């Protein structure tokens, strides 16, 4: 019996206990581990290099008047005024808008304004004025830089955030947070056409306000 007990104990004694290492933390993009993060990548510099010489001319050439865009079927609007990387994705549409601000939600960092583009007194679109933005439609509107232009998904995600940060820092940070209702706004913006019946959530690439009365 002593021999049997000793023999039974041998496998346990021969085992080496190893501490479990925590799994790699997922990136903000959701699927690429932080071990692939490249500290040398500078998304802000990339945005600066393309914004004026490439991005704005591209969007201005692509954009259609908001009323015309909304009058079209989604695929027709997308083919004329938008871009999508693959057929399974929704179109990202570029449009020009002029209208009256009917409401403003500026008590949050994800600030927005509601804009009436057809003069009927009802808002036709919601415009993000930041500094926090939902989605990356500026990035997703571009056909000259795609996911394959970047080393991995982390860099692609950082590029999208840097585009949002650039429009805020260069333009939207100067938008007043009070006395907005009733003022005329003119903008060049982009939105995802995932639900053609829904009010678009627009991210500006350019925005100007009529002088306050």
PDB file of C-alpha atoms in Angstrom, residues 46-198:
ATOM      1  CA  UNK A  46      -1.296  61.258 -41.538  1.00  0.00           C
ATOM      2  CA  UNK A  47      -4.476  63.315 -41.243  1.00  0.00           C
ATOM      3  CA  UNK A  48      -2.596  66.614 -41.546  1.00  0.00           C
ATOM      4  CA  UNK A  49      -0.922  65.382 -44.714  1.00  0.00           C
ATOM      5  CA  UNK A  50      -4.165  64.500 -46.475  1.00  0.00           C
ATOM      6  CA  UNK A  51      -6.773  66.910 -45.084  1.00  0.00           C
ATOM      7  CA  UNK A  52      -6.296  69.991 -47.248  1.00  0.00           C
ATOM      8  CA  UNK A  53      -4.643  68.566 -50.369  1.00  0.00           C
ATOM      9  CA  UNK A  54      -6.700  65.383 -50.736  1.00  0.00           C
ATOM     10  CA  UNK A  55      -9.593  64.853 -48.339  1.00  0.00           C
ATOM     11  CA  UNK A  56     -11.487  68.125 -48.712  1.00  0.00           C
ATOM     12  CA  UNK A  57     -11.190  68.249 -52.533  1.00  0.00           C
ATOM     13  CA  UNK A  58     -12.298  64.620 -52.670  1.00  0.00           C
ATOM     14  CA  UNK A  59     -15.390  65.234 -50.525  1.00  0.00           C
ATOM     15  CA  UNK A  60     -16.308  68.440 -52.366  1.00  0.00           C
ATOM     16  CA  UNK A  61     -16.171  66.595 -55.684  1.00  0.00           C
ATOM     17  CA  UNK A  62     -18.153  63.662 -54.288  1.00  0.00           C
ATOM     18  CA  UNK A  63     -20.858  65.558 -52.362  1.00  0.00           C
ATOM     19  CA  UNK A  64     -24.373  66.186 -53.573  1.00  0.00           C
ATOM     20  CA  UNK A  65     -26.963  68.645 -52.258  1.00  0.00           C
ATOM     21  CA  UNK A  66     -28.645  67.113 -49.230  1.00  0.00           C
ATOM     22  CA  UNK A  67     -32.150  67.321 -50.703  1.00  0.00           C
ATOM     23  CA  UNK A  68     -31.013  65.542 -53.859  1.00  0.00           C
ATOM     24  CA  UNK A  69     -29.196  62.847 -51.913  1.00  0.00           C
ATOM     25  CA  UNK A  70     -32.225  62.110 -49.739  1.00  0.00           C
ATOM     26  CA  UNK A  71     -34.563  61.926 -52.732  1.00  0.00           C
ATOM     27  CA  UNK A  72     -32.657  58.973 -54.195  1.00  0.00           C
ATOM     28  CA  UNK A  73     -32.815  55.272 -53.404  1.00  0.00           C
ATOM     29  CA  UNK A  74     -29.897  54.220 -51.175  1.00  0.00           C
ATOM     30  CA  UNK A  75     -27.890  52.423 -53.851  1.00  0.00           C
ATOM     31  CA  UNK A  76     -28.343  55.231 -56.351  1.00  0.00           C
ATOM     32  CA  UNK A  77     -27.358  57.835 -53.756  1.00  0.00           C
ATOM     33  CA  UNK A  78     -24.368  55.735 -52.769  1.00  0.00           C
ATOM     34  CA  UNK A  79     -23.130  55.229 -56.316  1.00  0.00           C
ATOM     35  CA  UNK A  80     -23.416  58.937 -57.108  1.00  0.00           C
ATOM     36  CA  UNK A  81     -22.388  60.554 -53.845  1.00  0.00           C
ATOM     37  CA  UNK A  82     -20.859  57.885 -51.643  1.00  0.00           C
ATOM     38  CA  UNK A  83     -18.401  55.105 -51.085  1.00  0.00           C
ATOM     39  CA  UNK A  84     -18.288  51.707 -49.443  1.00  0.00           C
ATOM     40  CA  UNK A  85     -15.319  49.384 -49.255  1.00  0.00           C
ATOM     41  CA  UNK A  86     -17.340  46.183 -49.779  1.00  0.00           C
ATOM     42  CA  UNK A  87     -20.883  45.464 -50.878  1.00  0.00           C
ATOM     43  CA  UNK A  88     -21.904  44.159 -47.459  1.00  0.00           C
ATOM     44  CA  UNK A  89     -21.239  47.560 -45.839  1.00  0.00           C
ATOM     45  CA  UNK A  90     -23.641  50.503 -45.877  1.00  0.00           C
ATOM     46  CA  UNK A  91     -22.834  53.477 -48.079  1.00  0.00           C
ATOM     47  CA  UNK A  92     -21.108  56.490 -46.571  1.00  0.00           C
ATOM     48  CA  UNK A  93     -22.560  59.552 -48.274  1.00  0.00           C
ATOM     49  CA  UNK A  94     -21.057  63.026 -48.771  1.00  0.00           C
ATOM     50  CA  UNK A  95     -23.477  65.950 -48.885  1.00  0.00           C
ATOM     51  CA  UNK A  96     -23.652  69.715 -48.721  1.00  0.00           C
ATOM     52  CA  UNK A  97     -26.225  71.259 -46.409  1.00  0.00           C
ATOM     53  CA  UNK A  98     -27.578  74.690 -45.617  1.00  0.00           C
ATOM     54  CA  UNK A  99     -30.330  75.130 -43.083  1.00  0.00           C
ATOM     55  CA  UNK A 100     -31.608  76.519 -39.811  1.00  0.00           C
ATOM     56  CA  UNK A 101     -30.658  75.100 -36.430  1.00  0.00           C
ATOM     57  CA  UNK A 102     -33.857  74.014 -34.693  1.00  0.00           C
ATOM     58  CA  UNK A 103     -32.330  72.548 -31.519  1.00  0.00           C
ATOM     59  CA  UNK A 104     -28.953  72.078 -29.871  1.00  0.00           C
ATOM     60  CA  UNK A 105     -27.829  69.476 -27.362  1.00  0.00           C
ATOM     61  CA  UNK A 106     -24.642  70.939 -25.950  1.00  0.00           C
ATOM     62  CA  UNK A 107     -24.821  69.693 -22.363  1.00  0.00           C
ATOM     63  CA  UNK A 108     -22.795  66.638 -23.300  1.00  0.00           C
ATOM     64  CA  UNK A 109     -19.379  66.003 -24.836  1.00  0.00           C
ATOM     65  CA  UNK A 110     -21.179  64.240 -27.691  1.00  0.00           C
ATOM     66  CA  UNK A 111     -22.819  67.563 -28.624  1.00  0.00           C
ATOM     67  CA  UNK A 112     -25.159  67.829 -31.609  1.00  0.00           C
ATOM     68  CA  UNK A 113     -27.344  70.305 -33.439  1.00  0.00           C
ATOM     69  CA  UNK A 114     -30.587  69.636 -35.305  1.00  0.00           C
ATOM     70  CA  UNK A 115     -30.861  71.221 -38.744  1.00  0.00           C
ATOM     71  CA  UNK A 116     -33.899  71.980 -40.891  1.00  0.00           C
ATOM     72  CA  UNK A 117     -32.649  71.813 -44.481  1.00  0.00           C
ATOM     73  CA  UNK A 118     -35.941  72.308 -46.359  1.00  0.00           C
ATOM     74  CA  UNK A 119     -37.524  75.161 -44.439  1.00  0.00           C
ATOM     75  CA  UNK A 120     -40.518  73.289 -43.041  1.00  0.00           C
ATOM     76  CA  UNK A 121     -39.513  73.878 -39.426  1.00  0.00           C
ATOM     77  CA  UNK A 122     -38.682  70.215 -38.759  1.00  0.00           C
ATOM     78  CA  UNK A 123     -35.126  68.941 -38.417  1.00  0.00           C
ATOM     79  CA  UNK A 124     -33.934  66.819 -41.336  1.00  0.00           C
ATOM     80  CA  UNK A 125     -30.514  65.870 -39.973  1.00  0.00           C
ATOM     81  CA  UNK A 126     -28.489  65.764 -36.785  1.00  0.00           C
ATOM     82  CA  UNK A 127     -24.983  67.215 -36.945  1.00  0.00           C
ATOM     83  CA  UNK A 128     -22.231  66.150 -34.568  1.00  0.00           C
ATOM     84  CA  UNK A 129     -20.165  69.018 -33.167  1.00  0.00           C
ATOM     85  CA  UNK A 130     -18.151  67.022 -30.629  1.00  0.00           C
ATOM     86  CA  UNK A 131     -15.709  66.722 -29.097  1.00  0.00           C
ATOM     87  CA  UNK A 132     -16.967  63.130 -28.863  1.00  0.00           C
ATOM     88  CA  UNK A 133     -18.208  61.634 -32.131  1.00  0.00           C
ATOM     89  CA  UNK A 134     -20.182  58.529 -32.908  1.00  0.00           C
ATOM     90  CA  UNK A 135     -18.683  56.368 -35.631  1.00  0.00           C
ATOM     91  CA  UNK A 136     -15.975  57.039 -38.205  1.00  0.00           C
ATOM     92  CA  UNK A 137     -17.816  58.187 -41.346  1.00  0.00           C
ATOM     93  CA  UNK A 138     -15.016  60.572 -42.329  1.00  0.00           C
ATOM     94  CA  UNK A 139     -12.651  57.610 -42.517  1.00  0.00           C
ATOM     95  CA  UNK A 140     -15.243  55.369 -44.142  1.00  0.00           C
ATOM     96  CA  UNK A 141     -15.981  57.906 -46.879  1.00  0.00           C
ATOM     97  CA  UNK A 142     -12.450  57.760 -48.307  1.00  0.00           C
ATOM     98  CA  UNK A 143     -11.659  55.617 -51.324  1.00  0.00           C
ATOM     99  CA  UNK A 144      -7.964  56.556 -51.565  1.00  0.00           C
ATOM    100  CA  UNK A 145      -7.061  55.109 -48.144  1.00  0.00           C
ATOM    101  CA  UNK A 146      -8.498  51.776 -47.041  1.00  0.00           C
ATOM    102  CA  UNK A 147      -7.948  49.276 -44.258  1.00  0.00           C
ATOM    103  CA  UNK A 148      -5.211  47.710 -46.400  1.00  0.00           C
ATOM    104  CA  UNK A 149      -3.319  51.017 -46.375  1.00  0.00           C
ATOM    105  CA  UNK A 150      -2.539  50.470 -42.684  1.00  0.00           C
ATOM    106  CA  UNK A 151      -0.480  47.901 -40.840  1.00  0.00           C
ATOM    107  CA  UNK A 152      -3.378  46.605 -38.759  1.00  0.00           C
ATOM    108  CA  UNK A 153      -6.795  47.381 -37.346  1.00  0.00           C
ATOM    109  CA  UNK A 154      -5.397  49.421 -34.469  1.00  0.00           C
ATOM    110  CA  UNK A 155      -3.773  51.885 -36.853  1.00  0.00           C
ATOM    111  CA  UNK A 156      -6.961  52.052 -38.922  1.00  0.00           C
ATOM    112  CA  UNK A 157      -9.000  52.793 -35.798  1.00  0.00           C
ATOM    113  CA  UNK A 158      -6.547  55.479 -34.671  1.00  0.00           C
ATOM    114  CA  UNK A 159      -6.732  57.083 -38.097  1.00  0.00           C
ATOM    115  CA  UNK A 160     -10.526  57.290 -37.838  1.00  0.00           C
ATOM    116  CA  UNK A 161     -10.324  58.898 -34.392  1.00  0.00           C
ATOM    117  CA  UNK A 162      -7.676  61.338 -35.618  1.00  0.00           C
ATOM    118  CA  UNK A 163      -9.951  62.507 -38.437  1.00  0.00           C
ATOM    119  CA  UNK A 164     -12.731  63.214 -35.932  1.00  0.00           C
ATOM    120  CA  UNK A 165     -10.285  65.017 -33.638  1.00  0.00           C
ATOM    121  CA  UNK A 166      -8.983  67.133 -36.511  1.00  0.00           C
ATOM    122  CA  UNK A 167     -12.366  68.532 -37.532  1.00  0.00           C
ATOM    123  CA  UNK A 168     -13.143  69.303 -33.908  1.00  0.00           C
ATOM    124  CA  UNK A 169      -9.825  71.012 -33.165  1.00  0.00           C
ATOM    125  CA  UNK A 170      -9.664  72.931 -36.442  1.00  0.00           C
ATOM    126  CA  UNK A 171     -13.302  74.022 -36.720  1.00  0.00           C
ATOM    127  CA  UNK A 172     -15.907  72.714 -34.307  1.00  0.00           C
ATOM    128  CA  UNK A 173     -14.166  73.755 -31.097  1.00  0.00           C
ATOM    129  CA  UNK A 174     -14.916  77.335 -32.166  1.00  0.00           C
ATOM    130  CA  UNK A 175     -18.647  76.713 -32.529  1.00  0.00           C
ATOM    131  CA  UNK A 176     -20.449  78.465 -29.632  1.00  0.00           C
ATOM    132  CA  UNK A 177     -22.371  76.269 -27.258  1.00  0.00           C
ATOM    133  CA  UNK A 178     -25.219  78.706 -26.655  1.00  0.00           C
ATOM    134  CA  UNK A 179     -27.603  80.794 -28.758  1.00  0.00           C
ATOM    135  CA  UNK A 180     -27.384  78.371 -31.676  1.00  0.00           C
ATOM    136  CA  UNK A 181     -31.083  77.865 -32.322  1.00  0.00           C
ATOM    137  CA  UNK A 182     -32.346  79.940 -35.224  1.00  0.00           C
ATOM    138  CA  UNK A 183     -28.939  80.486 -36.817  1.00  0.00           C
ATOM    139  CA  UNK A 184     -28.148  79.347 -40.354  1.00  0.00           C
ATOM    140  CA  UNK A 185     -25.470  76.689 -40.740  1.00  0.00           C
ATOM    141  CA  UNK A 186     -23.667  75.666 -43.923  1.00  0.00           C
ATOM    142  CA  UNK A 187     -21.643  72.483 -44.017  1.00  0.00           C
ATOM    143  CA  UNK A 188     -19.967  69.776 -46.014  1.00  0.00           C
ATOM    144  CA  UNK A 189     -20.447  66.483 -44.208  1.00  0.00           C
ATOM    145  CA  UNK A 190     -20.688  62.730 -44.375  1.00  0.00           C
ATOM    146  CA  UNK A 191     -23.095  60.185 -42.950  1.00  0.00           C
ATOM    147  CA  UNK A 192     -23.678  56.453 -42.997  1.00  0.00           C
ATOM    148  CA  UNK A 193     -26.738  55.444 -44.984  1.00  0.00           C
ATOM    149  CA  UNK A 194     -27.584  52.368 -42.919  1.00  0.00           C
ATOM    150  CA  UNK A 195     -31.268  53.229 -42.538  1.00  0.00           C
ATOM    151  CA  UNK A 196     -32.602  55.368 -45.395  1.00  0.00           C
ATOM    152  CA  UNK A 197     -35.718  56.269 -43.381  1.00  0.00           C
ATOM    153  CA  UNK A 198     -33.796  57.480 -40.341  1.00  0.00           C
TER     154      UNK A 198
END
